[in-house]
């Protein structure tokens, strides 16, 4: 027992220990593949548990103070390490001993006081080392830097660096760099000539302030004489005050083969800027940038009205950016320094007026960018200026991010600039008004995204365009008439608008690329772009698509033929309608062929309709529907006639019962039924067709009217009854009268035994009544007939007085008619089987077979009877 308990506690402790180790190994960093991002997590030490397979580790913007020998020892595959913007003051000598594959290391903006030469010894593959902005008091590099033969980029120095000595950079004399950057204190105090002469680099960046020692700059430039640089960059050359001396500080620029010269930040007045420009115009500099400088007028500058001294500044690119004072554009009160600039960029200088002479001075400009300023239509286009001889070489004008609102003003400004090809007026306020514009036949590219255009804007666009960008401009309706005129248009960008539908018949014969993504239309089909025969690239995602057969057919046709490439397919195509398909990608919408093939749908519909029609015809034939329809028609017609003749007033029953029987059973009715019921006391008043039908009326009208005037209906059932068409009508009319009531007013008298299953289908009601309703069966034994008549009188009820029918006499004699003689020599009881008796009309009901003996309704009998009066009512 005790060993088991001991083992259990051992297992528990082992689980706890494993849990603690696992929790310690969980890293707060975001690890993706072989990279770990621990940026900005307020870490005060290198987090444990980092995978040994890491190749990139970012620990910037934390609170690290030291890197120990163990922190990175397991990261043997590390190639990039970023430690910038921490507070690291100590990196132990063996911290990188296991990171021999490291190629990029940054300790920028930390608190290191000495250049970490010892710890760099294992890093022979290092290519980039950023050590600037630390607390180095000296810039001296150890001999270890001479072993870093693959080093390409090096930055060093910091705010405490006051001196630069000749021996500081000697270890780099045999190392060709791509970039070298040096940062010093706010005012460098001492510079040994020759310090920079040992450096070999493509880019030289100085973050050196010379407020107190401006004479150091000529010494530094002298050390760079004869060298070739792709970029020569000065940051904060004068950080706190403007230079007011007379010494030419930039004289050495003429001897330096620098392609690009950049002055970033720092204070410049007119005198210092002129000094720099005069030396640049005689140098190899072709690209000049003045970025974020603090420009001011020189109080001692004299405008003598003579031509500017800066007249031969030949530049490929001139960048003026983020300068708060727009006076820099005419720093010497003239624009002559711009006269030989090929590509001029004036960005975010906040000038709001363009003098007439400025356009004339920019006669050699091929590209002018005046973006991000506060230019209005009136400031850009001055109607008092003469633009006919200005800007003869201008091909590209970029005026984006201003306050322009009139395309008409732009067309007037550029009307005489015959070389102009491209115009960028994006991020303005264009298109909100209806205007009339006149453009020269030269503008081929118009970029005007992020404006406020509408359909009328198309009337003010040049029709010579090859490229048109109207993205994100609140456009909701297209003007297809413009595209019929702009026959050379090849690229059209309409992304991010509010276009609600793709117009039918949209013609653009030479369009190659179309972007209509991010709009509001949901329907496209095979014919949407059929009038664009050369279209090869379509971007139409992120629209609220209605997943229909048209869309499916368009996608399948487009992908199948391969002529048109849908560039953003399939990720940006989702169903918006119908609701069950919401957010489903269009690529997964696969309707069946029967749903989308119109011809197949028509064929199936025709076949189905025909089958249903044949089925209905068959059912109608089986269930005698035509017969019922005809009967219903006759009922409605008879009722209509009755209302026409007698009005809507109700009436009392004229008969106690209506007798429905076959002509073959007429003798039984006359000899047995009538005498026994009409001769009792009180007598029953019965209606039979031979005696009581009104002459001259339609037979159907007589049947319906007398059934309606009878309290009950007696059906004398026999095999002859089943074969009688008129009896079938009487049965149907009686059933129709009983709809909504009980069938107590229907009396079935079975004269001959009938099998319900042998009855035709049209006698379904009779079958049901025979199966569910008690009927009277005529007995052949005379002794049982008295009981039959008692049952009959019981079913009929008491023979109460009845009302007379309208149009008939009130006095009526009910009699039993006994034949005395028969005409045509017939004996009593004989009957002609081929012809009706004289005075008897033969009636063949619709649908009766002419080959069988027709049924007859006796409307008038010519037979003589002996009448015996019974009673007078």
mmCIF file of N, CA and C in Angstrom, residues 258-319:
data_model
loop_
_atom_site.group_PDB
_atom_site.id
_atom_site.type_symbol
_atom_site.label_atom_id
_atom_site.label_comp_id
_atom_site.label_asym_id
_atom_site.label_seq_id
_atom_site.Cartn_x
_atom_site.Cartn_y
_atom_site.Cartn_z
ATOM 1 N N UNK A 258 29.097 63.838 -56.334
ATOM 2 C CA UNK A 258 27.886 63.323 -55.681
ATOM 3 C C UNK A 258 26.702 63.466 -56.639
ATOM 4 N N UNK A 259 25.984 62.379 -56.863
ATOM 5 C CA UNK A 259 24.815 62.419 -57.749
ATOM 6 C C UNK A 259 23.643 63.122 -57.067
ATOM 7 N N UNK A 260 23.404 62.810 -55.801
ATOM 8 C CA UNK A 260 22.266 63.384 -55.080
ATOM 9 C C UNK A 260 22.747 64.080 -53.822
ATOM 10 N N UNK A 261 22.240 65.285 -53.610
ATOM 11 C CA UNK A 261 22.561 66.084 -52.426
ATOM 12 C C UNK A 261 21.264 66.410 -51.703
ATOM 13 N N UNK A 262 21.222 66.077 -50.390
ATOM 14 C CA UNK A 262 20.004 66.291 -49.611
ATOM 15 C C UNK A 262 20.354 67.060 -48.361
ATOM 16 N N UNK A 263 19.592 68.131 -48.128
ATOM 17 C CA UNK A 263 19.650 68.867 -46.867
ATOM 18 C C UNK A 263 18.351 68.596 -46.125
ATOM 19 N N UNK A 264 18.462 67.868 -45.005
ATOM 20 C CA UNK A 264 17.280 67.464 -44.249
ATOM 21 C C UNK A 264 17.276 68.192 -42.908
ATOM 22 N N UNK A 265 16.223 68.913 -42.692
ATOM 23 C CA UNK A 265 16.084 69.745 -41.494
ATOM 24 C C UNK A 265 17.207 70.783 -41.420
ATOM 25 N N UNK A 266 17.259 71.478 -40.297
ATOM 26 C CA UNK A 266 18.264 72.530 -40.144
ATOM 27 C C UNK A 266 17.732 73.877 -40.616
ATOM 28 N N UNK A 267 18.450 74.919 -40.263
ATOM 29 C CA UNK A 267 18.047 76.287 -40.555
ATOM 30 C C UNK A 267 18.834 76.823 -41.752
ATOM 31 N N UNK A 268 18.046 77.377 -42.723
ATOM 32 C CA UNK A 268 18.632 77.973 -43.916
ATOM 33 C C UNK A 268 18.031 79.358 -44.112
ATOM 34 N N UNK A 269 18.941 80.335 -44.328
ATOM 35 C CA UNK A 269 18.452 81.640 -44.759
ATOM 36 C C UNK A 269 18.835 81.844 -46.223
ATOM 37 N N UNK A 270 18.442 83.010 -46.751
ATOM 38 C CA UNK A 270 18.711 83.264 -48.165
ATOM 39 C C UNK A 270 20.203 83.176 -48.489
ATOM 40 N N UNK A 271 21.027 83.730 -47.633
ATOM 41 C CA UNK A 271 22.463 83.746 -47.918
ATOM 42 C C UNK A 271 23.051 82.341 -47.942
ATOM 43 N N UNK A 272 22.694 81.494 -46.960
ATOM 44 C CA UNK A 272 23.222 80.138 -46.914
ATOM 45 C C UNK A 272 22.701 79.308 -48.095
ATOM 46 N N UNK A 273 21.421 79.506 -48.464
ATOM 47 C CA UNK A 273 20.867 78.763 -49.589
ATOM 48 C C UNK A 273 21.538 79.168 -50.900
ATOM 49 N N UNK A 274 21.749 80.499 -51.076
ATOM 50 C CA UNK A 274 22.435 80.938 -52.293
ATOM 51 C C UNK A 274 23.855 80.366 -52.335
ATOM 52 N N UNK A 275 24.511 80.362 -51.198
ATOM 53 C CA UNK A 275 25.871 79.819 -51.112
ATOM 54 C C UNK A 275 25.889 78.355 -51.545
ATOM 55 N N UNK A 276 24.915 77.590 -51.092
ATOM 56 C CA UNK A 276 24.862 76.175 -51.451
ATOM 57 C C UNK A 276 24.544 75.998 -52.933
ATOM 58 N N UNK A 277 23.580 76.810 -53.462
ATOM 59 C CA UNK A 277 23.151 76.647 -54.853
ATOM 60 C C UNK A 277 24.245 77.057 -55.832
ATOM 61 N N UNK A 278 24.989 78.094 -55.470
ATOM 62 C CA UNK A 278 26.064 78.534 -56.368
ATOM 63 C C UNK A 278 27.139 77.466 -56.493
ATOM 64 N N UNK A 279 27.394 76.715 -55.440
ATOM 65 C CA UNK A 279 28.382 75.639 -55.515
ATOM 66 C C UNK A 279 27.804 74.389 -56.177
ATOM 67 N N UNK A 280 26.486 74.176 -55.992
ATOM 68 C CA UNK A 280 25.857 73.012 -56.627
ATOM 69 C C UNK A 280 25.841 73.171 -58.134
ATOM 70 N N UNK A 281 25.584 74.411 -58.628
ATOM 71 C CA UNK A 281 25.469 74.589 -60.072
ATOM 72 C C UNK A 281 26.808 74.381 -60.811
ATOM 73 N N UNK A 282 27.865 74.316 -60.057
ATOM 74 C CA UNK A 282 29.134 74.001 -60.678
ATOM 75 C C UNK A 282 29.638 72.625 -60.323
ATOM 76 N N UNK A 283 28.773 71.803 -59.741
ATOM 77 C CA UNK A 283 29.191 70.472 -59.275
ATOM 78 C C UNK A 283 28.543 69.388 -60.130
ATOM 79 N N UNK A 284 28.780 68.149 -59.707
ATOM 80 C CA UNK A 284 28.201 66.996 -60.409
ATOM 81 C C UNK A 284 26.808 66.652 -59.895
ATOM 82 N N UNK A 285 26.309 67.417 -58.955
ATOM 83 C CA UNK A 285 24.994 67.120 -58.372
ATOM 84 C C UNK A 285 23.905 67.286 -59.424
ATOM 85 N N UNK A 286 23.048 66.244 -59.574
ATOM 86 C CA UNK A 286 21.926 66.306 -60.503
ATOM 87 C C UNK A 286 20.581 66.231 -59.795
ATOM 88 N N UNK A 287 20.609 65.739 -58.550
ATOM 89 C CA UNK A 287 19.370 65.654 -57.774
ATOM 90 C C UNK A 287 19.569 66.413 -56.474
ATOM 91 N N UNK A 288 18.733 67.409 -56.233
ATOM 92 C CA UNK A 288 18.855 68.247 -55.036
ATOM 93 C C UNK A 288 17.553 68.181 -54.259
ATOM 94 N N UNK A 289 17.692 67.901 -52.947
ATOM 95 C CA UNK A 289 16.514 67.862 -52.091
ATOM 96 C C UNK A 289 16.650 68.785 -50.905
ATOM 97 N N UNK A 290 15.641 69.629 -50.711
ATOM 98 C CA UNK A 290 15.544 70.493 -49.525
ATOM 99 C C UNK A 290 14.288 70.037 -48.783
ATOM 100 N N UNK A 291 14.485 69.269 -47.719
ATOM 101 C CA UNK A 291 13.367 68.614 -47.046
ATOM 102 C C UNK A 291 13.277 69.092 -45.606
ATOM 103 N N UNK A 292 12.104 69.605 -45.264
ATOM 104 C CA UNK A 292 11.796 70.007 -43.884
ATOM 105 C C UNK A 292 12.780 71.024 -43.327
ATOM 106 N N UNK A 293 13.369 71.875 -44.169
ATOM 107 C CA UNK A 293 14.292 72.897 -43.671
ATOM 108 C C UNK A 293 13.496 74.096 -43.170
ATOM 109 N N UNK A 294 14.115 74.822 -42.282
ATOM 110 C CA UNK A 294 13.507 76.031 -41.726
ATOM 111 C C UNK A 294 14.084 77.220 -42.480
ATOM 112 N N UNK A 295 13.320 77.691 -43.485
ATOM 113 C CA UNK A 295 13.818 78.771 -44.344
ATOM 114 C C UNK A 295 13.353 80.119 -43.808
ATOM 115 N N UNK A 296 14.287 81.107 -43.935
ATOM 116 C CA UNK A 296 13.959 82.475 -43.522
ATOM 117 C C UNK A 296 14.673 83.456 -44.434
ATOM 118 N N UNK A 297 14.095 84.615 -44.570
ATOM 119 C CA UNK A 297 14.731 85.686 -45.325
ATOM 120 C C UNK A 297 15.953 86.191 -44.569
ATOM 121 N N UNK A 298 16.973 86.606 -45.332
ATOM 122 C CA UNK A 298 18.165 87.211 -44.715
ATOM 123 C C UNK A 298 17.927 88.710 -44.605
ATOM 124 N N UNK A 299 18.077 89.256 -43.415
ATOM 125 C CA UNK A 299 17.797 90.692 -43.249
ATOM 126 C C UNK A 299 18.742 91.585 -44.030
ATOM 127 N N UNK A 300 19.937 91.108 -44.341
ATOM 128 C CA UNK A 300 20.901 91.946 -45.046
ATOM 129 C C UNK A 300 20.881 91.710 -46.557
ATOM 130 N N UNK A 301 19.891 90.897 -47.045
ATOM 131 C CA UNK A 301 19.833 90.648 -48.475
ATOM 132 C C UNK A 301 19.274 91.877 -49.174
ATOM 133 N N UNK A 302 19.955 92.297 -50.283
ATOM 134 C CA UNK A 302 19.558 93.489 -51.031
ATOM 135 C C UNK A 302 19.046 93.063 -52.399
ATOM 136 N N UNK A 303 17.798 93.411 -52.706
ATOM 137 C CA UNK A 303 17.229 93.133 -54.015
ATOM 138 C C UNK A 303 17.501 94.326 -54.914
ATOM 139 N N UNK A 304 18.560 94.220 -55.718
ATOM 140 C CA UNK A 304 18.970 95.346 -56.555
ATOM 141 C C UNK A 304 18.288 95.336 -57.918
ATOM 142 N N UNK A 305 17.346 94.372 -58.123
ATOM 143 C CA UNK A 305 16.631 94.338 -59.389
ATOM 144 C C UNK A 305 17.383 93.684 -60.505
ATOM 145 N N UNK A 306 18.629 93.314 -60.290
ATOM 146 C CA UNK A 306 19.409 92.655 -61.324
ATOM 147 C C UNK A 306 19.017 91.176 -61.385
ATOM 148 N N UNK A 307 19.524 90.482 -62.393
ATOM 149 C CA UNK A 307 19.220 89.080 -62.537
ATOM 150 C C UNK A 307 19.829 88.283 -61.386
ATOM 151 N N UNK A 308 19.188 87.170 -61.113
ATOM 152 C CA UNK A 308 19.667 86.320 -60.032
ATOM 153 C C UNK A 308 21.024 85.755 -60.380
ATOM 154 N N UNK A 309 21.832 85.533 -59.339
ATOM 155 C CA UNK A 309 23.158 84.951 -59.558
ATOM 156 C C UNK A 309 23.062 83.448 -59.811
ATOM 157 N N UNK A 310 21.899 82.803 -59.462
ATOM 158 C CA UNK A 310 21.710 81.361 -59.662
ATOM 159 C C UNK A 310 20.957 81.176 -60.975
ATOM 160 N N UNK A 311 21.683 81.112 -62.045
ATOM 161 C CA UNK A 311 21.063 81.015 -63.372
ATOM 162 C C UNK A 311 21.471 79.753 -64.119
ATOM 163 N N UNK A 312 22.412 79.028 -63.583
ATOM 164 C CA UNK A 312 22.929 77.868 -64.314
ATOM 165 C C UNK A 312 22.841 76.602 -63.463
ATOM 166 N N UNK A 313 21.740 76.491 -62.703
ATOM 167 C CA UNK A 313 21.530 75.335 -61.840
ATOM 168 C C UNK A 313 20.853 74.233 -62.666
ATOM 169 N N UNK A 314 21.665 73.368 -63.223
ATOM 170 C CA UNK A 314 21.147 72.300 -64.087
ATOM 171 C C UNK A 314 20.880 71.070 -63.226
ATOM 172 N N UNK A 315 19.616 70.751 -63.078
ATOM 173 C CA UNK A 315 19.220 69.628 -62.229
ATOM 174 C C UNK A 315 18.232 68.723 -62.964
ATOM 175 N N UNK A 316 18.397 67.430 -62.726
ATOM 176 C CA UNK A 316 17.385 66.496 -63.212
ATOM 177 C C UNK A 316 16.177 66.485 -62.292
ATOM 178 N N UNK A 317 16.443 66.582 -60.977
ATOM 179 C CA UNK A 317 15.355 66.548 -59.994
ATOM 180 C C UNK A 317 15.601 67.588 -58.913
ATOM 181 N N UNK A 318 14.594 68.373 -58.622
ATOM 182 C CA UNK A 318 14.627 69.320 -57.514
ATOM 183 C C UNK A 318 13.412 69.048 -56.629
ATOM 184 N N UNK A 319 13.669 68.706 -55.365
ATOM 185 C CA UNK A 319 12.606 68.383 -54.415
ATOM 186 C C UNK A 319 12.559 69.445 -53.325
#
